[in-house]
Structure formats: structure tokens, C-alpha cells
Amino acid sequence: MKTFLTLILVALFCGSAYAQENYQFQHYGVEHGLSQSSISAIYQDSRGFLWVGTNKGLNKFNGHSFEVFMPALDTNTVALAHQSVYDVIEDQNGMIWAATRNGVSKYNPMLGTFTNFKKTGNCEGCLAGQLTKKLIEVPPYIYVGSSAGLSRIHSQTGEVKGWWYTDGSDGIPSIYSIRDFELLDTGEFMMATDDGLAYFNPEKETFRTISAKDGLPDAGNGIESIFRDSSGTYWLAMSSSGVVQLLGDPLQPTFRQLPQQEPDGIPSQTVYEIVEYPTGTLLFGSHEGIVAYQPKTDTYRYIRSITGNNLSLSNNEIHNLYIDNENRLWVAGNFGLDVYDPYVNQFQILGYSADPTKGLPSNTITALHEDNTGAIWIGNTETGVTVVQQKNGKETFHHINAGDGPKNLVNPVVFEISEDNDGAIYIVTGNGINKIVWPDRTNFNYTISSIPIGSVEENKLPTPYVNSIHEDAQHNKWFATHGKGIIKQESNGKMSQFRYELRDPQYISGDYVNHIAMDASGNLWVSNAGSGFSHLNVVKNDTAFRKFKAKTPFNRVRSYNITLNGDRLFANTASGSYYFPKKEQLLTQNEAEVILFNEKNGLSDNSVLQVIPVSDSTYWASTGNGLSLINVNTKKATSYKYIAGAKNVEFSRGSGLITKDGMVYFGSLQGVLRFKPQEFKKNTAVPKVHFSNFKIWNEPVPIGVTNNGETKIKNHIDFLKEITLRPSDKVFSITLNAINFTLPMETRYAYRLDGFEEQWTYTKDPVITRSNLDPGSYQLLAKAANNDGVWSDPISLTIEVLPPWYRTWWAHVLFALLIAGSIYLLLKLRLQQERKVELARAQERDIFRKRSSRDFHDEAGTKITRIALITELARIENSENKELQEHLNQIDENVQDLNSGMRDFIWTLDPTKDNAYDTLNRYIEFAGKFCEYANIQFKSEPISEELKTKELNMAERRHLLMILKEATNNCVKHGHPTLIDFNVTHKPGKLTLKLKDNGTGFKTEAAKSGNGLRNMRERAEALGGALKIDSKTNGGTTLVLTLETTRLGN
């Protein structure tokens, strides 16, 4: 971009007189958001922002809007030290420093905070002077020039040291005000002061001065600024001596003062600022405008404010000049901010000037023509015609006005200007046509006559209202009239008329004719107001204007004019421009190839007022809303709505031309727009994009530490790579801050939120708003394009949207635990309910068992007792009957057995005995009696009362007793032991019963098929236990029953 702009600058600052005299500026003032018009400092930082210091605050400008920093109204807030700002710089760490009337302010863009250095005086840690004027960085220090001396501030620690002159100060000269710095190659400072030059050695901390006695011209009135050009030469802008050049060693220089007169010098004694363009031209900001000085040629040019020209400098008192990163020239004083943009300046406006020798008498331009000498004729609606000629490398202006004299036009409103083959100029006005005969254009000896008005039969024009004139190769003149059709005037003066005839649909479609054009084949092409287009073959002596043979889409649209370029034709209408690559198809075929150019394919407006051919493929078009560049090969158009002076030019219908040297002219309501298409360069400077203005629920998000549930960011969003949104941050917005100083109103934006959308959103609105994003990680990509559609590289920002607490991983774990717990509780409640039911049933069974055992005991006991008594009475009464006694004994034995079995059954029914303790004691009681009867010793350890808590149901008690009884019975019956030992071992969850005898034993292999052992094992399995029998012949038998007590009971 800089290379391209440099080429433009070479043309503008080193080119023709036309270029030198047309510097166009855009203006920014308080109406655009600038805090005040009085400007003291301009600076562009590394991020592209332009900082403007005024007497009412510090302004940060991005091309679109100003952000203003002011002192705080309350003492608790740290803000700008003072509203008057005299200088602005950026240090190597990106901090912005401002010199103010009340010390120095340091602004941190990351945090948006200020640090102020206000302490002044001849003291330690104090600035040398409260009113600070100039800043320069020599890392790690910021040197400060103030009203009373020199100071420096450590940019990191904030340590301050000042050199304040007082009477008797050792080595510190009487420096009342330091206005500017320059760092010399030696490391010393050259300083501009009220009394001349001063030098400071930072290592030795020594000063010395150069004043008028050392040859410095008029040093007593002070030096405004110092500038070092690209060749290493130093220049001084003097308060009352113009410009002084330093020659030789800058530490011991000699001086050359530039002349102080025009045209070969500086017209002003006061020069405030000096800058250098890449062309090597030095620009001096003075009290009388800008002086452009070329040291190589020792030549001067002058750029000044022109009264009535709002594209010139706003004022001639220039205090500040600044060249930004794209070689734009920023100019300031007490009038606001002006900017000269080389790209925008490719389009020049020649407009009104109060001085008739320097411009036009009116800005309302309706007609343009280049005559055979190269002079440009410009018609307006207020005074008449201006002829612009080139003389001695400068433009001259000659005005032909309307009036009553012989050299005046009949009417000031000019519609068209044309020229016949003899060089006569025809001026079509609002009240007739003037013919100007001007054989020698080097003088002003010309005559003006009027075309007579009358009837066609009298060989006169039937109306004074003519829109267009054209002369063919046979010297016939064709007049397009308003309401009288087309009038033909032959070379002998004879006139004929072509009018609309309703009865013949092939004739022209109306008597109101806007424009006529003739091609090389002799066809006359006609634009009829509101009725489309028609044609006439002059060579074939056609007598009627006929409609096109081909079907056309514009017969009922408002037509303006026709542009011809070889075989190509543009029909320009209020609905767009219809391009026909082969215009003959309109006359010979039913269908003609056509391309419609309108807003859909890039045209700046549908209403096309004029099209100018530049080549076979490219055309410039003036429209109802700016310029457009049409490319018929790509079928696309590029819009240029805001051009000269970054303003929207309102063009006039049919007012345009391209000169022999390739200059394009368009008439407008703002003057004549002109440019050279072959030298036109596209804007390749892309906007610098930053994120800004982060809002949640339309409230700005503060910078700070997040607390109390409020979302904050630790730095300005432009310095962040990632932001985090809480679940409650449903709606947020981010503004794209695109720094663009060239036609900023044409900036376009594009953004895409990866993770949410796949396509880019293209818009003119820089605000991005999103709402109700699902939790997750997103990446926001954004870019911007300039007026020529050149896009910047995308910038990115990661956006982390936190889930609500109920969608976090720990909440999911908690929910899973709650669900599992709920299921567990439900199952437990169900189990408890079932157990309650079962307990109720068990209790019911227990009651039934108790009642049954009691009733059975009472009933059966009574019966058995009666049997026993009857048996005893029978024995007594029949004591001598031995056979009966024998039977009675058997009955008695069976009754006793029945009684024993009944007691066992009743014991089993008793629910109070449903535990291991009572069951085992029951067995011990049985075994003891049984062994005593068999004369066998039975040994057993006392049963632990802890087994009372080990519940056994009725079936388990019966199985356990039957296993032990069967085992005891087998021991006695088959083993013939003398000792049986029973042992119970109880451990948590396990109960082991061991029954051992010293009998004869048996072979376990041979006894496996016995019913007793099989029954015992089946009962053990029913108990969920393990039964182990170990027996040896003549070695006794051991039975071990192991039970898992957790599986027993109800």
C-alpha cells in the first residue's frame, strides 16, 4: 500500500501543474465527535489508532469515531491529568504518554487506566515544570520537555528526575520552555527552546546552548520544532524567522535561513511544524498555509485554504503536520483536523472559487465538452459556460456568462455543449441555442449568435428546448428536442422533422427525445424520454425512426442516453445500464444478447446517468449514488460512492467525457469530478481490526477481578485471547473496531462463530450480537474490508460458555448418585415393606405356632396321660396275665415314644425357640439322655448365649436337629463308642458344629450310598452349609457341619 501511495504522491507533489494545484482534504471537527477544534498533537500508535491532543481532552480516533479521555470530575477517580494535551507518544511497551498542562499522564490500553505524574518543583522525584510540552522515549526513560526545564520518567518504575533551572544552578542553563526534542546520533538531545537550541548529554547530565550570538537567526523569539529529514539534515521551524537549515556538525552547526518571500520562499515568518513526504518534499506548516519545499530543486509550492472550497484546507494557520503509516497527511490547528489521503485524491473536484481566475463560478455542472484544441468547456445552471485551458503549465479559466451583450449567452442554464466539423461551439441553453465562433483560442476574439426559432417550413427550429445536438459525416445536424421530436438541419440549412405517429408502431415512440448518438455505420441511436430507444439509418436515407427489431426490456423505463464503443452499446436508464456486446443484433435479430448492470452485480445505483468507455472491457459510470467501474468481461461492477473528499457526489445526467489524453470528466452538483483511469490505483490498505465494546445484556463489561457473581475481564477485550461467559450471560455483543481512515464509511465487516455457524456473515454493521448459546467452546473470527473489497486477515477470540450448575460434570455425578440413592431408598423401602409384611406374617405364624403347640400339648398330653393311666390300671388288675402284661408294656413303651416325639414336635412349633442357642441345647439334652441310656459318655462345652441372636426358622431348626440326631444315632448304633464329644465354634458370620466319637468307625467310600448319610447331606445343603464326615476303621468318626449364619433365619 505504501508503494502505491508513494507513486501517487510523486505524481501529485512532483507532477503537472494540474496536480500541484488540487490538494483535497477531508475535514473532522466537533460535529464528527472531536472534543475540540484546537489541536496541539497528532500521533499514530502501533495498533493503528490516531491520538489527537486538544485543549479539551485526548482523542482516540479509528476513522469512524472519536473516543475522548477527559480529567475526572471527582477526586477518587484517576483519569487524564489535565484537559489540555500538548504531545502524545507510545512507548515500547504499548503505553500511551500524554504531556498536559498539569504534568504527564500514562495510559494503559490493556486496563484502561491512567497513572499521573503531577508533582513539580525543584525537588527530588519532581517534574521540572507543571506545563509539559514534549515527550520522547529513550528506553527505559521518557524524557519530558516542560515550561521550566527537562525531566525524565522511568517507564517501568515511575521514578522521576528533573533538571530545573534556578539562579546559581550548576550546569543547567536558563531554559524557560522546551518545545521539541531530537535525539542525535551521539546520544545527546537537541532541544528547541524559547531562547534557541539547547543540548543535553544524558550520560554526563550536562547542558549547553546555542543562541543568536552563535549565529542562530532570531533565536531570541524561540524555536517551534526540530526536524531531521531522510538525508540526515536538521531543520528548525522558527517562531519568527521561517525555516532554518543546520549545516555541518549538528553539535557545532552553521545556519542557512530559507528565503521569506513568495514564490521562491516561505511567505510566513512563523513556522510551527516540518514533515517529509516519501518523495523527499518537505512540508512546512506555517501561519499562511502549507509550503511544499523540494530541497533538491530548491523549489516551492503552496497549499492554502480557498474561500468557498470545502475540499481545500480549513484554515491557513497550520500548527501540526503528521504523516501516518499509509502516507496520509494530517493537518491541524485551531480549526479541527484535516487529512490529505493520496488514494481519495485520485479523484479531483474542480469546483466553485470566489476568485474567478482559480475556479468555476458554480458547482452545478450539467454539460462538458473537449474542443479540437483540448480546451474543456464546462456548462452550469447559474452563469453559463467556463472554458478551461492549459497555459504555461497552469490552468486558466475564461467565463462566458448569460446576459444581453454580444458576448453573452441567451440563458444561464446550459444543457449540452457540442462542436461542429468547422470548430464552432453550440451551447444548448434553457431558452435556445448559442453558436460560438472562436477561430483563435489564444485570445478572446469570438462571436456569439443564436439559432433562430420558428417553424420547420421556415427552416427554423420549432422550439428553443433542445436536449442534444449531433452532426453526422455529411454535415447534417440533428437536434433532439423536448416535445417536437427530432429536427434535421442539412448543410444547406434546410430543416425536416421526425415525429411520433400513433398509426405506425415502428416509428419513434415519443416526441420527447433525451439524447442522440451516431455510430461509424451511420446509424443514429435515439433515447426517448420514458419510451425506450429507437434508431435511424442516415446513410440509407430512412425517413422514420424505428423501434428495434429485437425484443428489448426497456421500452417502458425511463431512458437517459446511449453510449457507443465500436460494436458495443450501453442503453442507460433509471433501472440500470443495458449492455449489448453486438448492437447490430438489435436491428437484425429477434433476440439480442444483453447484460443488465444494476445494484445486484455491484453498481452503486440503478439510475445510470452516463457511461464513459475506457477500454473495450472497462467503463466508468456516473449513477444516482456515486461512481461505478464496470467490467463487461466479468459482468461485475465496483462501486465508488464516496470519492472526492470522501463525499457522496451527486452527478448530472449525460454530463461526462473522456479527453484525448485519457482524463475522465463527470459533471455533478459539487463541481466537475475528474481523474485519470489509466493511473487509477485500487486501495490495498486493509483495515486493522480489533475487538471492542464487550457488553452483556447491553451493559459494558468492566475490567477487573470477577467477584460477587459479576462477569468481568482482566484486560480490554482487544488484548484477550479468550473470554468466559456465565450461564446467566444469555445476551452479549462485541463491536468490531476496524481502523480505516480511507473512506471509512465504506468499511465492510464479516464474522463467523465457529461451533455455532459455518458461513461468514457479511454486513455494514460492526456490532456482533449473540444470545442463548449452548455451553461449550466457540471461536469468533472477524475481518474487515476497505472500499475496494480488500479483506484483512481474520482475528480470533475464544468464547467459553459455562454450563449452568445442573449441566456440569459434578452435577451429573451428583444426579447419578441421587438417582442411585433414590433407587436404593425405594428398593429399601419396598424391602422394608415386604419385610414388615413378612414379619407380620411371621408374627401371625408364631402366634399360630404358640397356640397350636399349646393346644396340641394340652390335648395330646391329656390323651396320652389317659392312655397311660388306663394301661397302668389294666396292668394292676391283670397282674397275673403275663401275656397281657407283655402287651401292656409294649403299649407303654410306644406311648412313651409318642410322648417324646410329641414333645419334640411341640418344641419345634414353639417360635421362642427359633435360634441356634435353644436348638443346640435341645440337641445336647437329647444326646445326653440318649448316651446315658446307651451307657456312653457324652461331653459338650456350654453353648454361648450370643447364639440366641442367630435366628433359625422352624425348618432350619428341624434340619439341624435331624442331622445331629441322625449322626448321634449312627455313632451309637454302628460305632459302639465309649465317648462322644460335641463342640460348637462361633465366629462372625460362621457357625461350626463338630461331633466326634471313639468308636470303630467305617469306610466312608462304602457308606456314601446310605440313606442316612444322603439325608444328612441334603439337609446340610438346605441349610446352605457344608457337611464333612471323616471316619477311619477302628479310628473313630468325626462330623463337621459348617453354617453361614448370614444365610439363616427369616
PDB file of C-alpha atoms in Angstrom, residues 804-989:
ATOM      1  CA  PRO A 804     -25.445 -23.999  34.365  1.00  0.00           C
ATOM      2  CA  TRP A 805     -24.615 -25.839  37.551  1.00  0.00           C
ATOM      3  CA  TYR A 806     -27.081 -28.584  36.716  1.00  0.00           C
ATOM      4  CA  ARG A 807     -25.197 -29.336  33.466  1.00  0.00           C
ATOM      5  CA  THR A 808     -21.707 -29.590  34.962  1.00  0.00           C
ATOM      6  CA  TRP A 809     -19.876 -32.912  35.358  1.00  0.00           C
ATOM      7  CA  TRP A 810     -20.082 -32.789  39.129  1.00  0.00           C
ATOM      8  CA  ALA A 811     -23.822 -32.111  38.875  1.00  0.00           C
ATOM      9  CA  HIS A 812     -24.154 -35.144  36.610  1.00  0.00           C
ATOM     10  CA  VAL A 813     -22.271 -37.213  39.181  1.00  0.00           C
ATOM     11  CA  LEU A 814     -24.493 -35.800  41.912  1.00  0.00           C
ATOM     12  CA  PHE A 815     -27.604 -36.539  39.878  1.00  0.00           C
ATOM     13  CA  ALA A 816     -26.387 -40.079  39.255  1.00  0.00           C
ATOM     14  CA  LEU A 817     -25.779 -40.509  42.971  1.00  0.00           C
ATOM     15  CA  LEU A 818     -29.182 -39.059  43.764  1.00  0.00           C
ATOM     16  CA  ILE A 819     -30.859 -41.357  41.273  1.00  0.00           C
ATOM     17  CA  ALA A 820     -28.937 -44.348  42.578  1.00  0.00           C
ATOM     18  CA  GLY A 821     -29.721 -43.289  46.140  1.00  0.00           C
ATOM     19  CA  SER A 822     -33.360 -42.817  45.268  1.00  0.00           C
ATOM     20  CA  ILE A 823     -33.499 -46.249  43.676  1.00  0.00           C
ATOM     21  CA  TYR A 824     -31.722 -47.666  46.689  1.00  0.00           C
ATOM     22  CA  LEU A 825     -34.162 -45.944  49.053  1.00  0.00           C
ATOM     23  CA  LEU A 826     -37.126 -47.119  47.011  1.00  0.00           C
ATOM     24  CA  LEU A 827     -35.806 -50.668  46.999  1.00  0.00           C
ATOM     25  CA  LYS A 828     -35.032 -50.410  50.671  1.00  0.00           C
ATOM     26  CA  LEU A 829     -38.483 -49.060  51.431  1.00  0.00           C
ATOM     27  CA  ARG A 830     -40.001 -51.789  49.330  1.00  0.00           C
ATOM     28  CA  LEU A 831     -37.850 -54.365  51.058  1.00  0.00           C
ATOM     29  CA  GLN A 832     -38.763 -52.906  54.427  1.00  0.00           C
ATOM     30  CA  GLN A 833     -42.400 -53.015  53.439  1.00  0.00           C
ATOM     31  CA  GLU A 834     -42.041 -56.594  52.328  1.00  0.00           C
ATOM     32  CA  ARG A 835     -40.183 -57.389  55.500  1.00  0.00           C
ATOM     33  CA  LYS A 836     -42.931 -55.747  57.518  1.00  0.00           C
ATOM     34  CA  VAL A 837     -45.452 -57.877  55.706  1.00  0.00           C
ATOM     35  CA  GLU A 838     -43.313 -60.926  56.181  1.00  0.00           C
ATOM     36  CA  LEU A 839     -42.764 -60.008  59.827  1.00  0.00           C
ATOM     37  CA  ALA A 840     -46.476 -59.627  60.275  1.00  0.00           C
ATOM     38  CA  ARG A 841     -46.968 -62.994  58.675  1.00  0.00           C
ATOM     39  CA  ALA A 842     -44.165 -64.454  60.767  1.00  0.00           C
ATOM     40  CA  GLN A 843     -45.704 -62.999  63.885  1.00  0.00           C
ATOM     41  CA  GLU A 844     -49.025 -64.421  62.833  1.00  0.00           C
ATOM     42  CA  ARG A 845     -47.365 -67.768  62.246  1.00  0.00           C
ATOM     43  CA  ASP A 846     -45.613 -67.515  65.598  1.00  0.00           C
ATOM     44  CA  ILE A 847     -48.897 -66.830  67.332  1.00  0.00           C
ATOM     45  CA  PHE A 848     -50.446 -69.705  65.454  1.00  0.00           C
ATOM     46  CA  ARG A 849     -47.485 -71.944  66.340  1.00  0.00           C
ATOM     47  CA  LYS A 850     -47.702 -70.960  70.004  1.00  0.00           C
ATOM     48  CA  ARG A 851     -51.413 -71.538  70.093  1.00  0.00           C
ATOM     49  CA  SER A 852     -51.073 -74.767  68.162  1.00  0.00           C
ATOM     50  CA  SER A 853     -48.251 -76.036  70.368  1.00  0.00           C
ATOM     51  CA  ARG A 854     -50.177 -75.123  73.490  1.00  0.00           C
ATOM     52  CA  ASP A 855     -53.412 -76.644  72.283  1.00  0.00           C
ATOM     53  CA  PHE A 856     -51.650 -79.700  70.973  1.00  0.00           C
ATOM     54  CA  HIS A 857     -49.718 -80.051  74.217  1.00  0.00           C
ATOM     55  CA  ASP A 858     -52.865 -79.793  76.288  1.00  0.00           C
ATOM     56  CA  GLU A 859     -54.982 -82.034  74.093  1.00  0.00           C
ATOM     57  CA  ALA A 860     -52.351 -84.637  73.264  1.00  0.00           C
ATOM     58  CA  GLY A 861     -50.962 -84.607  76.819  1.00  0.00           C
ATOM     59  CA  THR A 862     -54.372 -85.336  78.252  1.00  0.00           C
ATOM     60  CA  LYS A 863     -54.935 -88.195  75.829  1.00  0.00           C
ATOM     61  CA  ILE A 864     -51.512 -89.749  76.462  1.00  0.00           C
ATOM     62  CA  THR A 865     -51.976 -89.392  80.196  1.00  0.00           C
ATOM     63  CA  ARG A 866     -55.349 -91.189  79.992  1.00  0.00           C
ATOM     64  CA  ILE A 867     -53.756 -93.949  77.889  1.00  0.00           C
ATOM     65  CA  ALA A 868     -51.005 -94.280  80.455  1.00  0.00           C
ATOM     66  CA  LEU A 869     -53.496 -94.439  83.348  1.00  0.00           C
ATOM     67  CA  ILE A 870     -55.688 -96.986  81.579  1.00  0.00           C
ATOM     68  CA  THR A 871     -52.647 -99.062  80.764  1.00  0.00           C
ATOM     69  CA  GLU A 872     -51.490 -98.914  84.373  1.00  0.00           C
ATOM     70  CA  LEU A 873     -54.957 -99.919  85.667  1.00  0.00           C
ATOM     71  CA  ALA A 874     -55.038-102.840  83.249  1.00  0.00           C
ATOM     72  CA  ARG A 875     -51.607-103.941  84.435  1.00  0.00           C
ATOM     73  CA  ILE A 876     -52.705-103.744  88.070  1.00  0.00           C
ATOM     74  CA  GLU A 877     -55.929-105.642  87.510  1.00  0.00           C
ATOM     75  CA  ASN A 878     -54.308-108.302  85.368  1.00  0.00           C
ATOM     76  CA  SER A 879     -51.006-108.701  87.075  1.00  0.00           C
ATOM     77  CA  GLU A 880     -51.041-112.405  86.690  1.00  0.00           C
ATOM     78  CA  ASN A 881     -51.725-112.435  82.997  1.00  0.00           C
ATOM     79  CA  LYS A 882     -48.157-112.373  81.659  1.00  0.00           C
ATOM     80  CA  GLU A 883     -49.180-112.245  78.037  1.00  0.00           C
ATOM     81  CA  LEU A 884     -51.354-109.218  78.702  1.00  0.00           C
ATOM     82  CA  GLN A 885     -48.582-107.693  80.782  1.00  0.00           C
ATOM     83  CA  GLU A 886     -46.325-108.103  77.797  1.00  0.00           C
ATOM     84  CA  HIS A 887     -48.746-106.239  75.565  1.00  0.00           C
ATOM     85  CA  LEU A 888     -49.293-103.519  78.119  1.00  0.00           C
ATOM     86  CA  ASN A 889     -45.552-102.949  78.379  1.00  0.00           C
ATOM     87  CA  GLN A 890     -45.355-102.546  74.608  1.00  0.00           C
ATOM     88  CA  ILE A 891     -48.228-100.093  74.747  1.00  0.00           C
ATOM     89  CA  ASP A 892     -46.455 -98.194  77.498  1.00  0.00           C
ATOM     90  CA  GLU A 893     -43.214 -98.045  75.537  1.00  0.00           C
ATOM     91  CA  ASN A 894     -44.981 -96.780  72.437  1.00  0.00           C
ATOM     92  CA  VAL A 895     -46.827 -94.212  74.497  1.00  0.00           C
ATOM     93  CA  GLN A 896     -43.542 -93.032  75.924  1.00  0.00           C
ATOM     94  CA  ASP A 897     -42.064 -92.823  72.412  1.00  0.00           C
ATOM     95  CA  LEU A 898     -45.134 -90.979  71.259  1.00  0.00           C
ATOM     96  CA  ASN A 899     -44.824 -88.634  74.196  1.00  0.00           C
ATOM     97  CA  SER A 900     -41.175 -87.946  73.378  1.00  0.00           C
ATOM     98  CA  GLY A 901     -41.895 -87.319  69.687  1.00  0.00           C
ATOM     99  CA  MET A 902     -44.806 -85.147  70.625  1.00  0.00           C
ATOM    100  CA  ARG A 903     -42.624 -83.064  72.893  1.00  0.00           C
ATOM    101  CA  ASP A 904     -40.121 -82.659  70.042  1.00  0.00           C
ATOM    102  CA  PHE A 905     -42.901 -81.591  67.729  1.00  0.00           C
ATOM    103  CA  ILE A 906     -44.333 -79.162  70.264  1.00  0.00           C
ATOM    104  CA  TRP A 907     -40.821 -77.786  70.860  1.00  0.00           C
ATOM    105  CA  THR A 908     -40.427 -77.282  67.120  1.00  0.00           C
ATOM    106  CA  LEU A 909     -43.699 -75.410  66.956  1.00  0.00           C
ATOM    107  CA  ASP A 910     -42.639 -73.028  69.712  1.00  0.00           C
ATOM    108  CA  PRO A 911     -41.371 -69.761  67.933  1.00  0.00           C
ATOM    109  CA  THR A 912     -39.497 -68.672  71.038  1.00  0.00           C
ATOM    110  CA  LYS A 913     -37.011 -71.441  70.335  1.00  0.00           C
ATOM    111  CA  ASP A 914     -36.195 -70.174  66.785  1.00  0.00           C
ATOM    112  CA  ASN A 915     -32.471 -69.610  67.455  1.00  0.00           C
ATOM    113  CA  ALA A 916     -29.276 -71.571  67.363  1.00  0.00           C
ATOM    114  CA  TYR A 917     -28.793 -71.450  71.141  1.00  0.00           C
ATOM    115  CA  ASP A 918     -32.044 -73.253  72.047  1.00  0.00           C
ATOM    116  CA  THR A 919     -31.728 -75.619  69.103  1.00  0.00           C
ATOM    117  CA  LEU A 920     -28.258 -76.770  70.111  1.00  0.00           C
ATOM    118  CA  ASN A 921     -29.223 -77.027  73.776  1.00  0.00           C
ATOM    119  CA  ARG A 922     -32.193 -79.133  72.719  1.00  0.00           C
ATOM    120  CA  TYR A 923     -29.794 -81.430  70.928  1.00  0.00           C
ATOM    121  CA  ILE A 924     -27.449 -81.602  73.902  1.00  0.00           C
ATOM    122  CA  GLU A 925     -30.367 -82.515  76.147  1.00  0.00           C
ATOM    123  CA  PHE A 926     -31.372 -85.268  73.714  1.00  0.00           C
ATOM    124  CA  ALA A 927     -27.832 -86.580  73.248  1.00  0.00           C
ATOM    125  CA  GLY A 928     -27.133 -86.600  76.949  1.00  0.00           C
ATOM    126  CA  LYS A 929     -30.138 -88.768  77.750  1.00  0.00           C
ATOM    127  CA  PHE A 930     -29.616 -90.948  74.707  1.00  0.00           C
ATOM    128  CA  CYS A 931     -25.956 -91.631  75.513  1.00  0.00           C
ATOM    129  CA  GLU A 932     -26.739 -92.197  79.178  1.00  0.00           C
ATOM    130  CA  TYR A 933     -29.281 -94.809  78.193  1.00  0.00           C
ATOM    131  CA  ALA A 934     -26.654 -96.430  75.920  1.00  0.00           C
ATOM    132  CA  ASN A 935     -24.010 -96.258  78.614  1.00  0.00           C
ATOM    133  CA  ILE A 936     -21.854 -93.882  76.552  1.00  0.00           C
ATOM    134  CA  GLN A 937     -20.144 -90.811  77.919  1.00  0.00           C
ATOM    135  CA  PHE A 938     -21.333 -87.569  76.197  1.00  0.00           C
ATOM    136  CA  LYS A 939     -19.230 -84.409  76.544  1.00  0.00           C
ATOM    137  CA  SER A 940     -20.154 -80.861  75.416  1.00  0.00           C
ATOM    138  CA  GLU A 941     -18.967 -77.326  76.165  1.00  0.00           C
ATOM    139  CA  PRO A 942     -21.600 -74.769  77.282  1.00  0.00           C
ATOM    140  CA  ILE A 943     -23.286 -73.061  74.310  1.00  0.00           C
ATOM    141  CA  SER A 944     -22.566 -69.349  74.050  1.00  0.00           C
ATOM    142  CA  GLU A 945     -25.559 -67.185  74.742  1.00  0.00           C
ATOM    143  CA  GLU A 946     -24.527 -64.995  71.763  1.00  0.00           C
ATOM    144  CA  LEU A 947     -26.123 -67.681  69.599  1.00  0.00           C
ATOM    145  CA  LYS A 948     -29.511 -66.564  70.887  1.00  0.00           C
ATOM    146  CA  THR A 949     -29.244 -63.737  68.343  1.00  0.00           C
ATOM    147  CA  LYS A 950     -28.666 -66.200  65.484  1.00  0.00           C
ATOM    148  CA  GLU A 951     -32.130 -66.773  64.199  1.00  0.00           C
ATOM    149  CA  LEU A 952     -33.227 -70.128  62.770  1.00  0.00           C
ATOM    150  CA  ASN A 953     -36.601 -70.724  61.249  1.00  0.00           C
ATOM    151  CA  MET A 954     -38.641 -73.786  62.003  1.00  0.00           C
ATOM    152  CA  ALA A 955     -37.385 -75.764  59.031  1.00  0.00           C
ATOM    153  CA  GLU A 956     -33.764 -74.904  59.761  1.00  0.00           C
ATOM    154  CA  ARG A 957     -34.143 -75.970  63.389  1.00  0.00           C
ATOM    155  CA  ARG A 958     -35.659 -79.251  62.294  1.00  0.00           C
ATOM    156  CA  HIS A 959     -32.932 -79.871  59.675  1.00  0.00           C
ATOM    157  CA  LEU A 960     -30.204 -79.106  62.204  1.00  0.00           C
ATOM    158  CA  LEU A 961     -31.687 -81.335  64.905  1.00  0.00           C
ATOM    159  CA  MET A 962     -32.280 -84.181  62.471  1.00  0.00           C
ATOM    160  CA  ILE A 963     -28.671 -84.009  61.188  1.00  0.00           C
ATOM    161  CA  LEU A 964     -27.294 -84.118  64.757  1.00  0.00           C
ATOM    162  CA  LYS A 965     -29.726 -86.807  65.938  1.00  0.00           C
ATOM    163  CA  GLU A 966     -29.060 -88.979  62.911  1.00  0.00           C
ATOM    164  CA  ALA A 967     -25.328 -88.588  63.428  1.00  0.00           C
ATOM    165  CA  THR A 968     -25.622 -89.443  67.156  1.00  0.00           C
ATOM    166  CA  ASN A 969     -27.830 -92.413  66.431  1.00  0.00           C
ATOM    167  CA  ASN A 970     -25.370 -93.742  63.833  1.00  0.00           C
ATOM    168  CA  CYS A 971     -22.458 -93.324  66.242  1.00  0.00           C
ATOM    169  CA  VAL A 972     -24.226 -95.321  68.950  1.00  0.00           C
ATOM    170  CA  LYS A 973     -25.727 -97.892  66.627  1.00  0.00           C
ATOM    171  CA  HIS A 974     -22.764 -98.645  64.397  1.00  0.00           C
ATOM    172  CA  GLY A 975     -19.641 -97.324  66.078  1.00  0.00           C
ATOM    173  CA  HIS A 976     -20.099 -98.652  69.618  1.00  0.00           C
ATOM    174  CA  PRO A 977     -18.112 -95.771  71.110  1.00  0.00           C
ATOM    175  CA  THR A 978     -17.447 -95.146  74.714  1.00  0.00           C
ATOM    176  CA  LEU A 979     -17.214 -91.358  74.253  1.00  0.00           C
ATOM    177  CA  ILE A 980     -18.996 -88.795  72.081  1.00  0.00           C
ATOM    178  CA  ASP A 981     -17.659 -85.235  72.091  1.00  0.00           C
ATOM    179  CA  PHE A 982     -19.736 -82.274  70.784  1.00  0.00           C
ATOM    180  CA  ASN A 983     -18.076 -78.891  70.167  1.00  0.00           C
ATOM    181  CA  VAL A 984     -19.537 -75.571  68.885  1.00  0.00           C
ATOM    182  CA  THR A 985     -17.320 -72.817  67.451  1.00  0.00           C
ATOM    183  CA  HIS A 986     -18.803 -69.425  66.649  1.00  0.00           C
ATOM    184  CA  LYS A 987     -17.161 -66.713  64.556  1.00  0.00           C
ATOM    185  CA  PRO A 988     -18.754 -63.639  62.899  1.00  0.00           C
ATOM    186  CA  GLY A 989     -20.828 -64.996  60.051  1.00  0.00           C
TER     187      GLY A 989
END
